Coordinates of C-alpha atoms in Angstrom, one line a residue:
X908 CA 48.0 -32.3 10.7
X909 CA 46.8 -34.8 8.6
X910 CA 46.0 -33.7 5.1
X911 CA 42.0 -33.8 3.8
X912 CA 41.9 -33.8 0.2
X913 CA 39.1 -32.7 -1.8
X914 CA 39.0 -35.1 -4.6
X915 CA 35.4 -34.1 -5.7
X916 CA 32.1 -31.7 -5.8
X917 CA 30.3 -34.0 -3.6
X918 CA 32.7 -34.4 -0.9
X919 CA 31.3 -34.0 2.4
X920 CA 33.3 -31.1 3.2
X921 CA 32.3 -29.3 -0.1
X922 CA 28.5 -29.9 0.5
X923 CA 27.9 -29.4 4.1
X924 CA 29.3 -25.5 3.7
X925 CA 27.2 -24.9 0.9
X926 CA 23.8 -26.3 2.6
X927 CA 24.5 -24.7 5.9
X928 CA 24.6 -21.0 3.6
X929 CA 21.4 -22.3 1.7
X930 CA 19.6 -23.4 4.7
X931 CA 20.6 -19.8 6.3
X932 CA 19.4 -18.0 3.7
X933 CA 15.8 -20.1 3.5
X934 CA 15.0 -19.9 7.0
X935 CA 16.1 -16.5 7.9
X936 CA 12.8 -15.2 8.4
X937 CA 11.1 -17.8 9.4
X938 CA 12.3 -20.5 12.1
X939 CA 10.3 -20.8 14.8
X940 CA 8.8 -24.1 13.9
X941 CA 10.6 -26.7 15.8
X942 CA 11.9 -28.7 12.6
X943 CA 12.9 -26.0 10.8
X944 CA 15.1 -25.3 14.4
X945 CA 16.7 -28.9 14.2
X946 CA 17.7 -28.6 10.5
X947 CA 19.3 -25.2 11.7
X948 CA 20.7 -26.9 14.6
X949 CA 21.9 -29.7 12.6
X950 CA 23.2 -27.2 9.9
X951 CA 25.3 -25.9 12.6
X952 CA 27.3 -28.5 13.6
X953 CA 28.2 -29.1 10.4
X954 CA 29.3 -25.9 9.6
X955 CA 31.5 -25.9 12.7
X956 CA 32.9 -29.3 11.5
X957 CA 33.1 -28.2 7.9
X958 CA 35.4 -25.1 9.3
X959 CA 37.8 -26.8 11.6
X960 CA 38.0 -29.0 8.5
X961 CA 38.9 -26.7 5.9
X962 CA 41.2 -24.8 8.6
X963 CA 42.8 -28.2 8.9
X964 CA 43.5 -28.7 5.3
X965 CA 45.1 -25.1 5.3
X966 CA 47.0 -26.1 8.3
X967 CA 48.5 -29.0 6.9
X968 CA 49.5 -26.9 4.0
X969 CA 51.9 -24.6 5.9
X970 CA 53.1 -26.8 8.9
X971 CA 53.6 -26.4 12.7
X972 CA 53.1 -23.8 14.4
X973 CA 51.2 -22.3 11.7
X974 CA 48.5 -25.0 11.6
X975 CA 47.7 -24.6 15.2
X976 CA 47.7 -20.7 14.9
X977 CA 45.0 -20.8 12.0
X978 CA 42.6 -23.1 13.6
X979 CA 42.9 -21.4 17.0
X980 CA 42.2 -18.0 14.7
X981 CA 39.1 -19.7 12.9
X982 CA 38.0 -21.1 16.1
X983 CA 37.7 -17.8 17.6
X984 CA 36.0 -16.5 14.8
X985 CA 33.5 -18.1 15.2
X986 CA 33.5 -17.9 18.7
X987 CA 33.7 -13.8 18.7
X988 CA 30.8 -14.0 15.8
X989 CA 28.0 -16.1 18.5
X990 CA 29.2 -13.4 21.0
X991 CA 28.2 -10.7 19.2
X992 CA 25.0 -12.6 17.5
X993 CA 23.7 -13.6 21.3
X994 CA 24.7 -9.7 22.7
X995 CA 22.9 -8.0 19.6
X996 CA 19.9 -10.1 20.5
X997 CA 19.4 -8.7 24.0
X998 CA 18.0 -10.9 27.0
X999 CA 18.6 -11.1 30.7
X1000 CA 22.3 -12.3 30.6
X1001 CA 23.4 -10.0 27.8
X1002 CA 26.0 -8.0 29.8
X1003 CA 28.2 -11.4 31.1
X1004 CA 27.9 -13.8 27.8
X1005 CA 31.2 -12.1 26.4
X1006 CA 33.1 -13.3 29.7
X1007 CA 31.1 -16.0 30.4
X1008 CA 32.3 -17.7 27.0
X1009 CA 35.8 -16.6 26.9
X1010 CA 36.2 -18.0 30.5
X1011 CA 34.2 -20.8 29.5
X1012 CA 37.1 -21.3 26.2
X1013 CA 39.6 -20.9 28.8
X1014 CA 38.5 -23.6 31.0
X1015 CA 37.9 -25.9 28.3
X1016 CA 41.3 -25.5 26.6
X1017 CA 43.6 -25.3 29.9
X1018 CA 41.8 -28.1 31.5
X1019 CA 39.6 -29.9 29.1
X1020 CA 41.6 -29.8 26.1
X1021 CA 44.9 -30.6 28.2
X1022 CA 43.5 -32.8 30.2
X1023 CA 42.7 -35.4 27.6
X1024 CA 45.3 -34.8 25.1
X1025 CA 47.8 -35.5 28.2
X1026 CA 45.8 -38.4 29.0
X1027 CA 45.4 -39.7 26.1
X1028 CA 48.8 -39.6 25.0
X1029 CA 50.1 -40.6 28.3
X1030 CA 48.1 -44.0 28.4
X1031 CA 49.2 -44.5 24.7
X1032 CA 52.7 -44.2 25.1
X1033 CA 53.5 -44.3 28.7
X1034 CA 55.2 -40.7 29.0
X1035 CA 54.3 -37.4 26.7
X1036 CA 57.3 -34.8 26.2
X1037 CA 56.8 -31.3 24.9
X1038 CA 59.1 -27.7 24.7
X1039 CA 58.5 -26.4 27.8
X1040 CA 60.0 -23.2 26.8
X1041 CA 57.7 -22.6 24.3
X1042 CA 54.4 -23.8 25.8
X1043 CA 55.6 -21.9 29.1
X1044 CA 55.6 -18.7 27.2
X1045 CA 52.1 -19.5 25.7
X1046 CA 51.1 -20.4 29.7
X1047 CA 52.4 -17.3 30.5
X1048 CA 50.3 -14.9 27.6
X1049 CA 47.5 -16.6 28.7
X1050 CA 47.6 -15.8 32.2
X1051 CA 48.6 -11.8 32.0
X1052 CA 45.2 -11.8 29.6
X1053 CA 43.3 -13.6 31.7
X1054 CA 44.1 -11.1 34.3
X1055 CA 44.3 -8.1 32.6
X1056 CA 40.9 -8.4 31.1
X1057 CA 38.9 -10.8 33.6
X1058 CA 40.4 -10.7 36.9
X1059 CA 41.4 -6.9 37.1
X1060 CA 37.6 -5.8 36.4
X1061 CA 36.6 -7.6 39.6
X1062 CA 39.0 -5.4 41.6
X1063 CA 38.9 -1.6 39.8
X1064 CA 37.1 1.1 41.2
X1065 CA 36.4 3.5 38.3
X1066 CA 33.9 1.1 36.7
X1067 CA 30.6 -0.1 38.4
X1068 CA 30.4 -3.5 39.9
X1069 CA 32.1 -5.9 37.6
X1070 CA 32.7 -3.9 35.0
X1071 CA 35.8 -1.7 33.2
X1072 CA 35.5 2.0 33.0
X1073 CA 35.6 2.9 29.2
X1074 CA 39.0 4.2 29.2
X1075 CA 40.2 0.7 31.3
X1076 CA 38.7 -1.4 28.7
X1077 CA 40.4 0.6 26.3
X1078 CA 43.9 -0.2 27.7
X1079 CA 42.9 -3.8 28.6
X1080 CA 41.7 -4.3 24.4
X1081 CA 45.1 -2.6 23.2
X1082 CA 47.2 -4.7 26.1
X1083 CA 45.8 -8.0 24.8
X1084 CA 45.9 -7.1 21.2
X1085 CA 49.6 -6.4 21.8
X1086 CA 50.2 -9.6 24.0
X1087 CA 48.4 -11.8 21.4
X1088 CA 50.3 -10.1 18.3
X1089 CA 53.7 -10.4 20.3
X1090 CA 52.9 -14.3 21.0
X1091 CA 52.1 -14.6 17.2
X1092 CA 55.6 -13.1 16.1
X1093 CA 57.3 -15.3 18.9
X1094 CA 55.7 -18.3 17.4
X1095 CA 55.9 -18.0 14.1
X1096 CA 59.3 -15.8 13.6
X1097 CA 61.2 -15.3 16.3
X1098 CA 61.1 -18.8 18.2
X1099 CA 59.5 -21.2 15.7
X1100 CA 61.7 -24.3 16.8
X1101 CA 60.6 -24.3 20.1
X1102 CA 56.4 -25.1 19.1
X1103 CA 56.8 -27.7 16.4
X1104 CA 56.7 -31.7 17.9
X1105 CA 59.5 -33.1 20.2
X1106 CA 60.7 -36.5 20.3
X1107 CA 61.8 -38.5 23.2
X1108 CA 63.5 -41.3 24.9
X1109 CA 62.1 -44.2 26.7
X1110 CA 61.9 -41.6 30.2
X1111 CA 60.1 -39.0 28.2
X1112 CA 63.1 -36.7 28.1
X1113 CA 63.6 -34.1 25.5
X1114 CA 65.5 -35.6 22.6
X1115 CA 65.3 -33.4 19.5
X1116 CA 62.5 -32.0 17.2
X1117 CA 60.3 -34.5 15.1
X1118 CA 61.3 -34.3 11.5
X1119 CA 58.3 -33.4 9.9
X1120 CA 58.8 -34.3 6.2
X1121 CA 59.9 -37.6 7.3
X1122 CA 56.9 -38.5 8.9
X1123 CA 54.1 -41.2 7.9
X1124 CA 51.5 -38.9 7.3
X1125 CA 49.0 -37.8 3.9
X1126 CA 51.1 -35.5 1.8
X1127 CA 49.9 -31.9 2.3
X1128 CA 47.5 -30.8 -0.4
X1129 CA 47.9 -29.0 -3.3
X1130 CA 47.8 -25.3 -4.0
X1131 CA 44.4 -25.7 -5.8
X1132 CA 42.9 -27.5 -2.8
X1133 CA 44.2 -25.1 0.1
X1134 CA 42.3 -22.5 -2.4
X1135 CA 39.4 -24.0 -2.0
X1136 CA 39.4 -24.9 1.8
X1137 CA 40.0 -21.1 2.3
X1138 CA 36.9 -20.1 0.3
X1139 CA 34.9 -23.1 2.0
X1140 CA 36.4 -21.9 5.3
X1141 CA 34.7 -18.2 4.9
X1142 CA 31.4 -19.6 3.8
X1143 CA 31.5 -22.3 6.8
X1144 CA 32.3 -19.5 8.8
X1145 CA 29.6 -17.0 8.1
X1146 CA 27.1 -20.0 7.8
X1147 CA 28.2 -20.6 11.7
X1148 CA 27.2 -17.0 12.9
X1149 CA 24.5 -16.7 11.0
X1150 CA 22.9 -19.7 11.9
X1151 CA 23.6 -19.2 15.7
X1152 CA 22.0 -15.9 15.3
X1153 CA 18.6 -18.1 14.8
X1154 CA 19.5 -20.5 17.2
X1155 CA 20.4 -18.3 20.3
X1156 CA 16.7 -18.0 21.4
X1157 CA 15.9 -21.3 21.8
X1158 CA 19.6 -21.8 23.6
X1159 CA 18.6 -19.6 26.2
X1160 CA 14.8 -21.2 26.7
X1161 CA 16.4 -24.4 26.9
X1162 CA 18.9 -23.1 29.6
X1163 CA 15.9 -21.3 30.9
X1164 CA 13.6 -24.5 31.0
X1165 CA 16.5 -26.5 33.4
X1166 CA 16.5 -23.6 35.5
X1167 CA 20.5 -23.1 35.1
X1168 CA 22.3 -20.1 35.4
X1169 CA 22.9 -18.0 32.5
X1170 CA 26.2 -18.5 32.3
X1171 CA 25.7 -21.9 31.2
X1172 CA 25.0 -20.5 27.7
X1173 CA 28.6 -19.0 27.4
X1174 CA 29.3 -22.6 28.2
X1175 CA 27.1 -23.9 25.5
X1176 CA 28.9 -21.7 23.1
X1177 CA 32.4 -22.6 24.1
X1178 CA 31.5 -26.5 23.9
X1179 CA 30.2 -25.9 20.6
X1180 CA 33.0 -24.0 18.8
X1181 CA 35.6 -25.9 20.8
X1182 CA 34.6 -29.2 19.9
X1183 CA 35.8 -30.2 16.7
X1184 CA 39.3 -28.6 17.7
X1185 CA 39.1 -30.8 20.8
X1186 CA 39.0 -33.9 18.7
X1187 CA 42.1 -32.4 16.5
X1188 CA 44.2 -32.3 19.6
X1189 CA 43.1 -35.5 20.6
X1190 CA 44.4 -37.0 17.3
X1191 CA 47.8 -35.4 17.8
X1192 CA 48.0 -36.7 21.2
X1193 CA 47.3 -40.0 19.8
X1194 CA 50.0 -40.1 17.8
X1195 CA 52.5 -38.7 20.2
X1196 CA 52.1 -35.2 18.9
X1197 CA 51.3 -33.5 22.5
X1198 CA 53.2 -30.5 21.4
X1199 CA 50.5 -29.8 18.8
X1200 CA 48.0 -30.5 21.2
X1201 CA 49.4 -28.1 23.5
X1202 CA 49.8 -25.5 20.8
X1203 CA 45.8 -26.1 20.2
X1204 CA 44.9 -25.7 23.5
X1205 CA 47.0 -22.4 24.6
X1206 CA 46.5 -20.9 21.2
X1207 CA 42.5 -21.3 21.2
X1208 CA 42.8 -19.6 25.1
X1209 CA 45.0 -17.0 24.2
X1210 CA 43.4 -16.3 20.8
X1211 CA 39.8 -16.7 22.8
X1212 CA 40.8 -13.5 25.1
X1213 CA 43.2 -11.6 22.9
X1214 CA 40.6 -11.3 19.8
X1215 CA 37.6 -11.5 21.8
X1216 CA 38.0 -8.6 24.0
X1217 CA 39.1 -6.0 21.9
X1218 CA 36.2 -6.9 19.1
X1219 CA 33.5 -6.8 22.0
X1220 CA 35.3 -3.3 23.0
X1221 CA 34.5 -2.2 19.6
X1222 CA 31.1 -3.4 19.8
X1223 CA 30.0 -1.9 23.1
X1224 CA 30.2 1.5 21.0
X1225 CA 26.9 0.7 19.4
X1226 CA 25.7 -2.4 22.0
X1227 CA 23.6 -1.2 24.6
X1228 CA 23.8 -2.0 28.4
X1229 CA 26.6 -2.9 30.7
X1230 CA 29.6 -5.3 29.6
X1231 CA 30.6 -7.2 32.8
X1232 CA 33.9 -8.8 32.1
X1233 CA 34.8 -9.0 36.0
X1234 CA 34.7 -13.2 37.4
X1235 CA 32.8 -14.1 39.8
X1236 CA 34.1 -15.5 43.3
X1237 CA 34.0 -19.3 42.3
X1238 CA 35.1 -18.1 38.6
X1239 CA 38.5 -16.3 40.5
X1240 CA 38.9 -19.8 42.3
X1241 CA 38.9 -22.1 39.4
X1242 CA 41.4 -19.8 37.3
X1243 CA 43.7 -19.7 40.5
X1244 CA 43.9 -23.2 40.7
X1245 CA 44.0 -23.8 37.0
X1246 CA 46.8 -21.4 36.5
X1247 CA 48.9 -23.4 39.4
X1248 CA 48.2 -27.0 38.3
X1249 CA 48.8 -25.6 34.5
X1250 CA 52.2 -24.1 35.2
X1251 CA 53.4 -27.5 37.1
X1252 CA 52.6 -29.1 34.7
X1253 CA 53.8 -27.2 32.0
X1254 CA 57.1 -26.8 33.9
X1255 CA 58.5 -30.3 33.6
X1256 CA 58.4 -30.8 29.8
X1257 CA 56.6 -34.1 30.3
X1258 CA 53.6 -35.5 31.5
X1259 CA 52.3 -38.8 33.0
X1260 CA 48.2 -39.9 32.7
X1261 CA 47.7 -38.5 36.3
X1262 CA 48.5 -34.7 35.3
X1263 CA 46.0 -35.6 32.7
X1264 CA 43.3 -36.9 34.9
X1265 CA 44.0 -33.9 37.2
X1266 CA 42.8 -31.6 34.7
X1267 CA 39.7 -33.3 33.6
X1268 CA 38.5 -33.7 37.2
X1269 CA 39.2 -29.4 37.5
X1270 CA 37.0 -29.0 33.9
X1271 CA 34.6 -31.5 35.5
X1272 CA 34.3 -29.1 38.4
X1273 CA 34.4 -26.2 36.0
X1274 CA 30.9 -28.1 34.7
X1275 CA 29.3 -28.6 37.8
X1276 CA 29.8 -25.2 39.5
X1277 CA 28.4 -23.8 36.2
X1278 CA 25.0 -25.7 36.5
X1279 CA 25.2 -25.8 40.8
X1280 CA 26.8 -22.5 41.3

């Protein structure tokens, strides 16, 4: 991770979260005018960027794989907040907001982030290497989470349609927490070395672990800077959730205006919150640290499911209406293809640009079919 030191009270990373909170407070009651909505949108984008920036500062302090974990959890907190805010606002697509957003996050991470990272890294360095043992564990956890929470509801008979029954939803929520918690323990305690950047020879074959202390990146931030980033991270996250609540009717209206399906709302949410993390993944890939990029991609997919589903399960207690988590036929096919392609990519422990291109084409297919189902 690259350090982003906070050198003064007027740095953008300090000012933006504070401004975002002020915008939230000033527009909470009246926010119908287009100029106000534009201001809210700008503040929302700024708050998202600031949140991931401060997560990255903390991440640089604690090192890998803790850094990627912090970024993934920070982004997921944003995503969960947006989902809950949109679901509480009501509307025609409320019952599928959670499913559409989580599925979009999985497609964006497994195909978008992974694809662009592999392509950028391979184009610049000819071949890129990563630890297939650690990355394979991450991928299988994502597959298990996606299957338990979004595939099974399409085939169970206790619930109605694509819904889980109350007992099934409870089991899925608990299972998600167990799988995600188990992976975090594996990644950060039991087998940490499997998730740190690796070195390779001219053929892309694994040769060892990167010496983090000997790299040419900026020094880690001080304790004071890290503490300040933690505070500003919380401020930015609160701003994102609140501003998204104000902007959600506009997002829905825009989707309806172009005649797109309501599932596109979930895609927009996921693209919004994952865009800064995608940038972080590309930066690491360009520095031949694809392992970090994959940690970010698979970690975000895992956190998106493992934390969102339990939260939505609890929220469903007071939320009115059905909660459809089961995937539609087209989504099931896209997920199945993604699983096969991802498995073949990860199994090799190294990748050429073609692998990245394949993932990006699948990502493009997901975006196209979301708009034109």
